[in-house]
PDB file of C-alpha atoms and ligand atoms in Angstrom:
ATOM      1  CA  MET A 761      62.541  -6.153  16.476  1.00  0.00           C
ATOM      2  CA  THR A 762      63.235  -6.695  13.267  1.00  0.00           C
ATOM      3  CA  THR A 763      64.339  -3.209  12.327  1.00  0.00           C
ATOM      4  CA  MET A 764      63.348  -2.214   9.084  1.00  0.00           C
ATOM      5  CA  LYS A 765      65.803  -0.354   6.409  1.00  0.00           C
ATOM      6  CA  ILE A 766      64.339   1.909   4.495  1.00  0.00           C
ATOM      7  CA  LEU A 767      65.530   4.535   0.755  1.00  0.00           C
ATOM      8  CA  ILE A 768      63.866   7.905   1.380  1.00  0.00           C
ATOM      9  CA  HIS A 769      63.815   9.091  -1.717  1.00  0.00           C
ATOM     10  CA  GLY A 770      63.355  13.502  -2.012  1.00  0.00           C
ATOM     11  CA  ALA A 771      64.276  13.311   1.203  1.00  0.00           C
ATOM     12  CA  SER A 772      65.477  17.109   1.330  1.00  0.00           C
ATOM     13  CA  GLY A 773      62.124  18.456   1.037  1.00  0.00           C
ATOM     14  CA  ARG A 774      59.250  19.189   2.599  1.00  0.00           C
ATOM     15  CA  MET A 775      57.717  15.397   2.528  1.00  0.00           C
ATOM     16  CA  GLY A 776      61.180  14.352   2.882  1.00  0.00           C
ATOM     17  CA  ARG A 777      62.386  16.323   6.373  1.00  0.00           C
ATOM     18  CA  ALA A 778      58.368  14.821   7.800  1.00  0.00           C
ATOM     19  CA  LEU A 779      60.086  11.128   6.703  1.00  0.00           C
ATOM     20  CA  LEU A 780      63.299  12.072   7.957  1.00  0.00           C
ATOM     21  CA  ARG A 781      61.792  13.040  10.573  1.00  0.00           C
ATOM     22  CA  LEU A 782      59.621  10.380  12.252  1.00  0.00           C
ATOM     23  CA  ALA A 783      61.677   7.871  10.950  1.00  0.00           C
ATOM     24  CA  THR A 784      64.943   8.286  12.934  1.00  0.00           C
ATOM     25  CA  ALA A 785      62.965   8.279  15.973  1.00  0.00           C
ATOM     26  CA  ASP A 786      60.673   5.244  15.718  1.00  0.00           C
ATOM     27  CA  PRO A 787      62.774   2.653  16.128  1.00  0.00           C
ATOM     28  CA  ARG A 788      61.036  -0.600  13.716  1.00  0.00           C
ATOM     29  CA  PHE A 789      63.015   1.934  10.833  1.00  0.00           C
ATOM     30  CA  GLN A 790      66.176   2.446  10.438  1.00  0.00           C
ATOM     31  CA  VAL A 791      67.003   5.113   7.229  1.00  0.00           C
ATOM     32  CA  VAL A 792      70.212   3.665   5.530  1.00  0.00           C
ATOM     33  CA  ALA A 793      69.573   6.146   2.728  1.00  0.00           C
ATOM     34  CA  ALA A 794      68.878   9.511   1.939  1.00  0.00           C
ATOM     35  CA  VAL A 795      68.131  10.430  -1.542  1.00  0.00           C
ATOM     36  CA  ILE A 796      68.547  15.097  -1.569  1.00  0.00           C
ATOM     37  CA  GLY A 797      67.823  17.846  -4.463  1.00  0.00           C
ATOM     38  CA  ARG A 798      70.094  19.895  -2.604  1.00  0.00           C
ATOM     39  CA  SER A 799      72.471  20.145   1.000  1.00  0.00           C
ATOM     40  CA  LEU A 800      70.310  19.525   4.028  1.00  0.00           C
ATOM     41  CA  PRO A 801      72.881  20.007   6.775  1.00  0.00           C
ATOM     42  CA  ALA A 802      70.578  18.011   9.518  1.00  0.00           C
ATOM     43  CA  LEU A 803      71.110  15.004   8.641  1.00  0.00           C
ATOM     44  CA  ASP A 804      74.703  15.537   9.119  1.00  0.00           C
ATOM     45  CA  ALA A 805      73.697  15.776  13.013  1.00  0.00           C
ATOM     46  CA  LEU A 806      71.892  12.661  12.531  1.00  0.00           C
ATOM     47  CA  SER A 807      74.160  10.043  10.579  1.00  0.00           C
ATOM     48  CA  ILE A 808      72.576   8.581   7.862  1.00  0.00           C
ATOM     49  CA  PRO A 809      73.962   8.322   4.273  1.00  0.00           C
ATOM     50  CA  VAL A 810      74.149  10.527   2.386  1.00  0.00           C
ATOM     51  CA  PHE A 811      73.373   9.674  -2.363  1.00  0.00           C
ATOM     52  CA  GLY A 812      72.168  13.018  -4.734  1.00  0.00           C
ATOM     53  CA  PRO A 813      70.141  12.396  -7.579  1.00  0.00           C
ATOM     54  CA  GLY A 814      72.963  10.597  -9.695  1.00  0.00           C
ATOM     55  CA  GLN A 815      74.407   8.302  -7.361  1.00  0.00           C
ATOM     56  CA  LEU A 816      71.250   6.019  -6.538  1.00  0.00           C
ATOM     57  CA  GLY A 817      73.668   2.737  -7.784  1.00  0.00           C
ATOM     58  CA  ASN A 818      76.043   3.554  -4.867  1.00  0.00           C
ATOM     59  CA  THR A 819      73.577   3.105  -1.254  1.00  0.00           C
ATOM     60  CA  PRO A 820      73.378   0.464   0.836  1.00  0.00           C
ATOM     61  CA  ASN A 821      70.206  -2.246   1.015  1.00  0.00           C
ATOM     62  CA  PHE A 822      66.984  -1.582   1.452  1.00  0.00           C
ATOM     63  CA  ASP A 823      63.839  -3.338   2.211  1.00  0.00           C
ATOM     64  CA  VAL A 824      62.290  -0.553   0.797  1.00  0.00           C
ATOM     65  CA  ALA A 825      62.178   3.228  -0.050  1.00  0.00           C
ATOM     66  CA  ILE A 826      59.675   5.881   0.201  1.00  0.00           C
ATOM     67  CA  ASP A 827      59.173   8.372  -2.413  1.00  0.00           C
ATOM     68  CA  PHE A 828      57.471  11.377  -2.018  1.00  0.00           C
ATOM     69  CA  SER A 829      60.048  13.923  -4.981  1.00  0.00           C
ATOM     70  CA  GLN A 830      58.887  14.700  -8.541  1.00  0.00           C
ATOM     71  CA  PRO A 831      57.892  12.704 -10.635  1.00  0.00           C
ATOM     72  CA  ASP A 832      61.155  13.212 -13.393  1.00  0.00           C
ATOM     73  CA  GLY A 833      62.559  11.551 -10.225  1.00  0.00           C
ATOM     74  CA  PHE A 834      60.153   8.715 -10.427  1.00  0.00           C
ATOM     75  CA  ASP A 835      61.475   6.460 -13.267  1.00  0.00           C
ATOM     76  CA  ALA A 836      64.852   6.317 -11.227  1.00  0.00           C
ATOM     77  CA  ILE A 837      63.823   4.928  -7.971  1.00  0.00           C
ATOM     78  CA  LEU A 838      61.650   2.785  -9.497  1.00  0.00           C
ATOM     79  CA  GLY A 839      64.243   1.119 -11.586  1.00  0.00           C
ATOM     80  CA  HIS A 840      66.530   0.654  -8.523  1.00  0.00           C
ATOM     81  CA  CYS A 841      63.939  -0.873  -6.512  1.00  0.00           C
ATOM     82  CA  LEU A 842      63.364  -3.517  -9.488  1.00  0.00           C
ATOM     83  CA  ALA A 843      67.409  -3.076  -9.717  1.00  0.00           C
ATOM     84  CA  ARG A 844      67.786  -4.304  -5.394  1.00  0.00           C
ATOM     85  CA  ASN A 845      64.242  -6.521  -5.311  1.00  0.00           C
ATOM     86  CA  ALA A 846      62.967  -3.929  -2.968  1.00  0.00           C
ATOM     87  CA  ALA A 847      59.710  -2.757  -1.945  1.00  0.00           C
ATOM     88  CA  LEU A 848      58.319   1.357  -3.268  1.00  0.00           C
ATOM     89  CA  VAL A 849      56.394   2.992  -1.198  1.00  0.00           C
ATOM     90  CA  SER A 850      54.903   6.127  -3.024  1.00  0.00           C
ATOM     91  CA  GLY A 851      53.614   9.277  -3.007  1.00  0.00           C
ATOM     92  CA  THR A 852      55.050  11.238  -5.441  1.00  0.00           C
ATOM     93  CA  THR A 853      51.926  13.096  -7.467  1.00  0.00           C
ATOM     94  CA  GLY A 854      52.009  14.467 -11.642  1.00  0.00           C
ATOM     95  CA  LEU A 855      52.550  11.502 -12.203  1.00  0.00           C
ATOM     96  CA  SER A 856      52.520   9.912 -16.855  1.00  0.00           C
ATOM     97  CA  ALA A 857      50.145   7.660 -18.109  1.00  0.00           C
ATOM     98  CA  GLU A 858      53.058   6.064 -18.889  1.00  0.00           C
ATOM     99  CA  GLN A 859      54.849   6.286 -15.519  1.00  0.00           C
ATOM    100  CA  GLN A 860      51.455   4.417 -13.560  1.00  0.00           C
ATOM    101  CA  GLN A 861      51.899   1.842 -16.839  1.00  0.00           C
ATOM    102  CA  ARG A 862      55.696   1.286 -15.570  1.00  0.00           C
ATOM    103  CA  LEU A 863      54.540   1.106 -12.021  1.00  0.00           C
ATOM    104  CA  THR A 864      51.940  -1.377 -12.768  1.00  0.00           C
ATOM    105  CA  ASP A 865      54.329  -3.483 -15.395  1.00  0.00           C
ATOM    106  CA  ALA A 866      56.599  -3.087 -11.699  1.00  0.00           C
ATOM    107  CA  ALA A 867      54.095  -4.607  -9.983  1.00  0.00           C
ATOM    108  CA  ASP A 868      54.969  -8.058 -10.885  1.00  0.00           C
ATOM    109  CA  LYS A 869      58.504  -8.266  -9.281  1.00  0.00           C
ATOM    110  CA  ILE A 870      58.509  -6.281  -6.040  1.00  0.00           C
ATOM    111  CA  PRO A 871      55.722  -4.809  -3.998  1.00  0.00           C
ATOM    112  CA  VAL A 872      54.490  -1.332  -5.013  1.00  0.00           C
ATOM    113  CA  LEU A 873      52.127   0.925  -3.368  1.00  0.00           C
ATOM    114  CA  TRP A 874      50.737   4.394  -4.246  1.00  0.00           C
ATOM    115  CA  ALA A 875      48.834   6.825  -3.262  1.00  0.00           C
ATOM    116  CA  ALA A 876      47.596  10.191  -4.376  1.00  0.00           C
ATOM    117  CA  ASN A 877      47.126  11.435   0.100  1.00  0.00           C
ATOM    118  CA  PHE A 878      48.102   9.324   2.857  1.00  0.00           C
ATOM    119  CA  SER A 879      45.216   9.945   5.677  1.00  0.00           C
ATOM    120  CA  ILE A 880      43.343   8.415   6.699  1.00  0.00           C
ATOM    121  CA  GLY A 881      40.761  10.854   6.884  1.00  0.00           C
ATOM    122  CA  VAL A 882      41.106  11.568   2.645  1.00  0.00           C
ATOM    123  CA  ALA A 883      40.815   7.583   3.293  1.00  0.00           C
ATOM    124  CA  VAL A 884      37.185   8.228   4.699  1.00  0.00           C
ATOM    125  CA  LEU A 885      36.741  11.107   2.597  1.00  0.00           C
ATOM    126  CA  GLN A 886      36.958   8.208  -0.712  1.00  0.00           C
ATOM    127  CA  ASP A 887      34.383   5.942   0.867  1.00  0.00           C
ATOM    128  CA  LEU A 888      31.389   8.747   1.755  1.00  0.00           C
ATOM    129  CA  LEU A 889      32.146  10.260  -1.278  1.00  0.00           C
ATOM    130  CA  VAL A 890      30.955   7.013  -3.191  1.00  0.00           C
ATOM    131  CA  ARG A 891      27.992   6.637  -1.098  1.00  0.00           C
ATOM    132  CA  ALA A 892      26.930  10.671  -1.597  1.00  0.00           C
ATOM    133  CA  SER A 893      27.602   9.776  -5.301  1.00  0.00           C
ATOM    134  CA  ALA A 894      25.016   6.834  -5.527  1.00  0.00           C
ATOM    135  CA  ALA A 895      22.770   9.266  -3.140  1.00  0.00           C
ATOM    136  CA  LEU A 896      22.575  12.403  -5.313  1.00  0.00           C
ATOM    137  CA  GLN A 897      22.239  11.766  -8.802  1.00  0.00           C
ATOM    138  CA  GLY A 898      22.552  14.459 -12.231  1.00  0.00           C
ATOM    139  CA  TRP A 899      24.163  16.817  -8.534  1.00  0.00           C
ATOM    140  CA  ASP A 900      26.676  19.252 -10.292  1.00  0.00           C
ATOM    141  CA  VAL A 901      29.637  18.074  -8.765  1.00  0.00           C
ATOM    142  CA  ASP A 902      32.709  20.319  -8.379  1.00  0.00           C
ATOM    143  CA  ILE A 903      35.911  19.238  -6.821  1.00  0.00           C
ATOM    144  CA  VAL A 904      38.272  22.810  -5.110  1.00  0.00           C
ATOM    145  CA  GLU A 905      41.249  22.094  -3.907  1.00  0.00           C
ATOM    146  CA  ALA A 906      44.449  24.908  -2.131  1.00  0.00           C
ATOM    147  CA  HIS A 907      47.485  24.115  -1.454  1.00  0.00           C
ATOM    148  CA  HIS A 908      51.298  26.442  -1.318  1.00  0.00           C
ATOM    149  CA  SER A 909      52.558  27.257  -4.107  1.00  0.00           C
ATOM    150  CA  GLY A 910      55.745  25.918  -4.594  1.00  0.00           C
ATOM    151  CA  LYS A 911      53.695  23.010  -5.470  1.00  0.00           C
ATOM    152  CA  LYS A 912      53.781  22.308  -9.032  1.00  0.00           C
ATOM    153  CA  ASP A 913      51.182  19.773 -11.064  1.00  0.00           C
ATOM    154  CA  ALA A 914      47.569  20.451 -10.746  1.00  0.00           C
ATOM    155  CA  PRO A 915      44.622  19.629  -9.642  1.00  0.00           C
ATOM    156  CA  SER A 916      46.079  17.766  -7.859  1.00  0.00           C
ATOM    157  CA  GLY A 917      46.430  13.710  -7.243  1.00  0.00           C
ATOM    158  CA  THR A 918      43.865  13.288  -3.886  1.00  0.00           C
ATOM    159  CA  ALA A 919      41.858  15.835  -6.132  1.00  0.00           C
ATOM    160  CA  LEU A 920      41.702  12.821  -9.383  1.00  0.00           C
ATOM    161  CA  ALA A 921      41.369  10.022  -7.019  1.00  0.00           C
ATOM    162  CA  LEU A 922      38.651  12.211  -4.669  1.00  0.00           C
ATOM    163  CA  GLY A 923      36.968  12.226  -8.441  1.00  0.00           C
ATOM    164  CA  GLN A 924      37.328   8.818  -9.558  1.00  0.00           C
ATOM    165  CA  ALA A 925      35.998   7.998  -5.970  1.00  0.00           C
ATOM    166  CA  VAL A 926      32.522  10.979  -7.281  1.00  0.00           C
ATOM    167  CA  GLN A 927      32.176   8.899 -10.517  1.00  0.00           C
ATOM    168  CA  ARG A 928      32.794   4.763  -8.967  1.00  0.00           C
ATOM    169  CA  GLY A 929      29.948   5.968  -6.575  1.00  0.00           C
ATOM    170  CA  GLY A 930      27.790   7.325 -10.474  1.00  0.00           C
ATOM    171  CA  GLY A 931      28.601  10.563 -10.009  1.00  0.00           C
ATOM    172  CA  LYS A 932      29.379  13.151 -12.804  1.00  0.00           C
ATOM    173  CA  ALA A 933      32.122  13.774 -13.644  1.00  0.00           C
ATOM    174  CA  PRO A 934      33.722  17.250 -11.510  1.00  0.00           C
ATOM    175  CA  HIS A 935      34.979  20.200 -12.283  1.00  0.00           C
ATOM    176  CA  TYR A 936      38.300  21.637 -10.739  1.00  0.00           C
ATOM    177  CA  ALA A 937      39.329  24.050  -9.791  1.00  0.00           C
ATOM    178  CA  SER A 938      42.779  24.746  -7.820  1.00  0.00           C
ATOM    179  CA  LEU A 939      44.544  27.119  -5.643  1.00  0.00           C
ATOM    180  CA  ARG A 940      48.267  27.723  -4.505  1.00  0.00           C
ATOM    181  CA  ALA A 941      48.878  30.281  -1.714  1.00  0.00           C
ATOM    182  CA  GLY A 942      51.210  30.975   0.972  1.00  0.00           C
ATOM    183  CA  ASP A 943      51.902  27.325   3.121  1.00  0.00           C
ATOM    184  CA  ILE A 944      48.537  25.672   3.257  1.00  0.00           C
ATOM    185  CA  VAL A 945      49.481  22.519   3.085  1.00  0.00           C
ATOM    186  CA  GLY A 946      46.533  20.471   1.652  1.00  0.00           C
ATOM    187  CA  GLU A 947      42.452  21.140   1.538  1.00  0.00           C
ATOM    188  CA  HIS A 948      39.809  19.864  -0.611  1.00  0.00           C
ATOM    189  CA  THR A 949      36.139  19.692  -0.470  1.00  0.00           C
ATOM    190  CA  VAL A 950      34.124  17.999  -2.634  1.00  0.00           C
ATOM    191  CA  GLN A 951      30.733  20.807  -3.537  1.00  0.00           C
ATOM    192  CA  PHE A 952      26.881  18.107  -4.505  1.00  0.00           C
ATOM    193  CA  THR A 953      24.372  21.413  -5.981  1.00  0.00           C
ATOM    194  CA  GLY A 954      21.506  20.198  -6.576  1.00  0.00           C
ATOM    195  CA  ILE A 955      18.391  22.107  -7.462  1.00  0.00           C
ATOM    196  CA  GLY A 956      17.821  24.546  -4.417  1.00  0.00           C
ATOM    197  CA  GLU A 957      20.273  22.224  -2.202  1.00  0.00           C
ATOM    198  CA  ARG A 958      23.807  22.261  -1.980  1.00  0.00           C
ATOM    199  CA  LEU A 959      26.292  19.733   0.094  1.00  0.00           C
ATOM    200  CA  GLU A 960      29.625  19.863   1.185  1.00  0.00           C
ATOM    201  CA  LEU A 961      32.388  18.002   2.107  1.00  0.00           C
ATOM    202  CA  SER A 962      35.683  19.061   2.759  1.00  0.00           C
ATOM    203  CA  HIS A 963      39.559  18.083   4.661  1.00  0.00           C
ATOM    204  CA  ARG A 964      41.394  19.581   5.975  1.00  0.00           C
ATOM    205  CA  ALA A 965      45.816  19.136   6.330  1.00  0.00           C
ATOM    206  CA  GLY A 966      47.035  20.580   9.376  1.00  0.00           C
ATOM    207  CA  ASN A 967      50.899  19.230   9.099  1.00  0.00           C
ATOM    208  CA  ARG A 968      52.523  16.583   6.321  1.00  0.00           C
ATOM    209  CA  ASP A 969      53.157  14.265   9.799  1.00  0.00           C
ATOM    210  CA  ILE A 970      49.801  12.695   8.533  1.00  0.00           C
ATOM    211  CA  PHE A 971      51.223  11.747   4.904  1.00  0.00           C
ATOM    212  CA  ALA A 972      54.354  10.544   6.835  1.00  0.00           C
ATOM    213  CA  ARG A 973      53.234   8.375   9.029  1.00  0.00           C
ATOM    214  CA  GLY A 974      50.804   7.147   7.229  1.00  0.00           C
ATOM    215  CA  ALA A 975      53.282   5.801   4.371  1.00  0.00           C
ATOM    216  CA  LEU A 976      56.008   4.898   7.456  1.00  0.00           C
ATOM    217  CA  GLU A 977      52.189   2.342   8.831  1.00  0.00           C
ATOM    218  CA  ALA A 978      52.176   1.354   4.536  1.00  0.00           C
ATOM    219  CA  ALA A 979      56.523   0.202   4.761  1.00  0.00           C
ATOM    220  CA  GLN A 980      56.209  -1.448   7.668  1.00  0.00           C
ATOM    221  CA  ARG A 981      52.941  -3.933   6.618  1.00  0.00           C
ATOM    222  CA  LEU A 982      54.410  -3.638   2.521  1.00  0.00           C
ATOM    223  CA  ALA A 983      58.312  -4.741   2.451  1.00  0.00           C
ATOM    224  CA  GLY A 984      58.624  -8.271   3.043  1.00  0.00           C
ATOM    225  CA  ARG A 985      54.879  -8.512   0.897  1.00  0.00           C
ATOM    226  CA  ALA A 986      54.786 -10.862  -2.662  1.00  0.00           C
ATOM    227  CA  ALA A 987      55.045  -8.867  -6.176  1.00  0.00           C
ATOM    228  CA  GLY A 988      51.970  -6.910  -6.647  1.00  0.00           C
ATOM    229  CA  SER A 989      50.520  -3.399  -6.300  1.00  0.00           C
ATOM    230  CA  TYR A 990      48.752  -2.752  -3.509  1.00  0.00           C
ATOM    231  CA  GLN A 991      45.796  -0.078  -2.021  1.00  0.00           C
ATOM    232  CA  LEU A 992      46.704   2.121   1.446  1.00  0.00           C
ATOM    233  CA  ALA A 993      43.490   0.925   2.394  1.00  0.00           C
ATOM    234  CA  GLU A 994      43.200  -2.523   2.041  1.00  0.00           C
ATOM    235  CA  LEU A 995      47.286  -2.178   4.041  1.00  0.00           C
ATOM    236  CA  ILE A 996      46.331   0.228   6.982  1.00  0.00           C
ATOM    237  CA  PHE A 997      42.065   1.441   7.432  1.00  0.00           C
ATOM    238  CA  ARG A 998      41.333  -1.843   6.877  1.00  0.00           C
TER     239      ARG A 998
HETATM  240  P1  NAD B1474      58.790  20.209  -2.089  1.00  0.00           P
HETATM  241  O1  NAD B1474      59.429  20.216  -3.268  1.00  0.00           O
HETATM  242  O2  NAD B1474      58.850  20.152  -1.026  1.00  0.00           O
HETATM  243  O3  NAD B1474      59.868  18.644  -2.097  1.00  0.00           O
HETATM  244  C1  NAD B1474      60.815  17.206  -3.149  1.00  0.00           C
HETATM  245  C2  NAD B1474      61.895  16.688  -3.626  1.00  0.00           C
HETATM  246  O4  NAD B1474      61.597  15.450  -4.134  1.00  0.00           O
HETATM  247  C3  NAD B1474      63.219  17.550  -2.897  1.00  0.00           C
HETATM  248  O5  NAD B1474      63.855  16.876  -2.615  1.00  0.00           O
HETATM  249  C4  NAD B1474      63.770  17.440  -3.854  1.00  0.00           C
HETATM  250  O6  NAD B1474      64.947  17.821  -4.575  1.00  0.00           O
HETATM  251  C5  NAD B1474      63.985  16.159  -4.492  1.00  0.00           C
HETATM  252  N1  NAD B1474      64.106  15.540  -6.123  1.00  0.00           N
HETATM  253  C6  NAD B1474      63.204  16.806  -6.983  1.00  0.00           C
HETATM  254  N2  NAD B1474      63.393  16.061  -8.177  1.00  0.00           N
HETATM  255  C7  NAD B1474      64.225  15.212  -8.089  1.00  0.00           C
HETATM  256  C8  NAD B1474      64.677  14.339  -9.227  1.00  0.00           C
HETATM  257  N3  NAD B1474      64.346  13.898 -10.542  1.00  0.00           N
HETATM  258  N4  NAD B1474      65.075  13.242  -8.949  1.00  0.00           N
HETATM  259  C9  NAD B1474      65.978  12.805  -6.833  1.00  0.00           C
HETATM  260  N5  NAD B1474      64.917  13.959  -6.084  1.00  0.00           N
HETATM  261  C10 NAD B1474      64.277  15.492  -7.036  1.00  0.00           C
HETATM  262  O7  NAD B1474      58.202  18.682  -2.673  1.00  0.00           O
HETATM  263  P2  NAD B1474      56.244  18.275  -1.774  1.00  0.00           P
HETATM  264  O8  NAD B1474      55.822  18.588  -1.084  1.00  0.00           O
HETATM  265  O9  NAD B1474      57.886  17.794  -0.405  1.00  0.00           O
HETATM  266  O10 NAD B1474      56.170  16.889  -2.460  1.00  0.00           O
HETATM  267  C11 NAD B1474      56.663  15.281  -3.281  1.00  0.00           C
HETATM  268  C12 NAD B1474      55.410  14.788  -3.853  1.00  0.00           C
HETATM  269  O11 NAD B1474      55.184  14.142  -2.762  1.00  0.00           O
HETATM  270  C13 NAD B1474      54.750  15.434  -4.723  1.00  0.00           C
HETATM  271  O12 NAD B1474      54.794  15.464  -6.346  1.00  0.00           O
HETATM  272  C14 NAD B1474      53.449  16.115  -3.425  1.00  0.00           C
HETATM  273  O13 NAD B1474      52.883  16.478  -5.118  1.00  0.00           O
HETATM  274  C15 NAD B1474      53.663  14.847  -3.102  1.00  0.00           C
HETATM  275  N6  NAD B1474      52.684  14.643  -2.220  1.00  0.00           N
HETATM  276  C16 NAD B1474      52.295  13.753  -1.991  1.00  0.00           C
HETATM  277  C17 NAD B1474      50.584  13.375  -0.358  1.00  0.00           C
HETATM  278  C18 NAD B1474      50.048  11.994   0.006  1.00  0.00           C
HETATM  279  O14 NAD B1474      49.709  11.675   0.324  1.00  0.00           O
HETATM  280  N7  NAD B1474      51.009  11.901  -1.421  1.00  0.00           N
HETATM  281  C19 NAD B1474      51.809  14.266   0.278  1.00  0.00           C
HETATM  282  C20 NAD B1474      52.196  15.142   0.406  1.00  0.00           C
HETATM  283  C21 NAD B1474      52.815  15.819  -0.864  1.00  0.00           C
END
């Protein structure tokens, strides 16, 4: 079996640590570089080469970069993938419209996949929302999301993606509410309110492994493809 060479960008973060743990235990992957924003002593034991954000140019070549960092680190990893002609899987949320456009432009040259949420449950929820919105025309729509207190962007990228699914189904523009508390991994409820009745659809993430596994599966399927912008559903769920 040929192992896929991956670079993990944001490796010292909550998602990065889950990715490192799962990728290093999976024989399909070889983590050739971990790009961190702060020190991560456990990496010494794993013998993975570690690079700071300013040292991207020094990394070995890789097939695909998996990026779960912050928006201010996104342009650098996108540029690095272009320079190395490697694929990019990114779950970093809070990207600006200009960054989304740069990602779209990069897809002319390399395979890219960005998703606000890499869990199977949220992919199914998006499908359900298109159907519910089409059936509940004119109902008020509210999206309430809760995350840990360290999350920077609000509403979450997932909440915005759920809102887009509602609008694809012809539903009203949603109102958003965000809670930031404790160590909540990620919870989203979409509430449709009519006259005298209410429908709620909820997803609760119990741990970060669900996102990390989705990102690794996406990386496995993305590397080696033609340049282009790929959707999670077309690579994994169909
Ligand atoms: P975190 O704050 O725990 O980790 C962020 C990591 O990025 C850290 O290692 C930090 O050092 C690094 N970083 C910060 N700025 C950087 C820069 N300029 N250059 C390089 N590295 C930099 O955050 P987290 O909880 O791991 O989440 C990371 C991102 O992933 C967030 O945008 C979050 O919303 C998103 N996320 C997406 C999904 C999904 O399924 N798409 C799931 C969970 C989290």
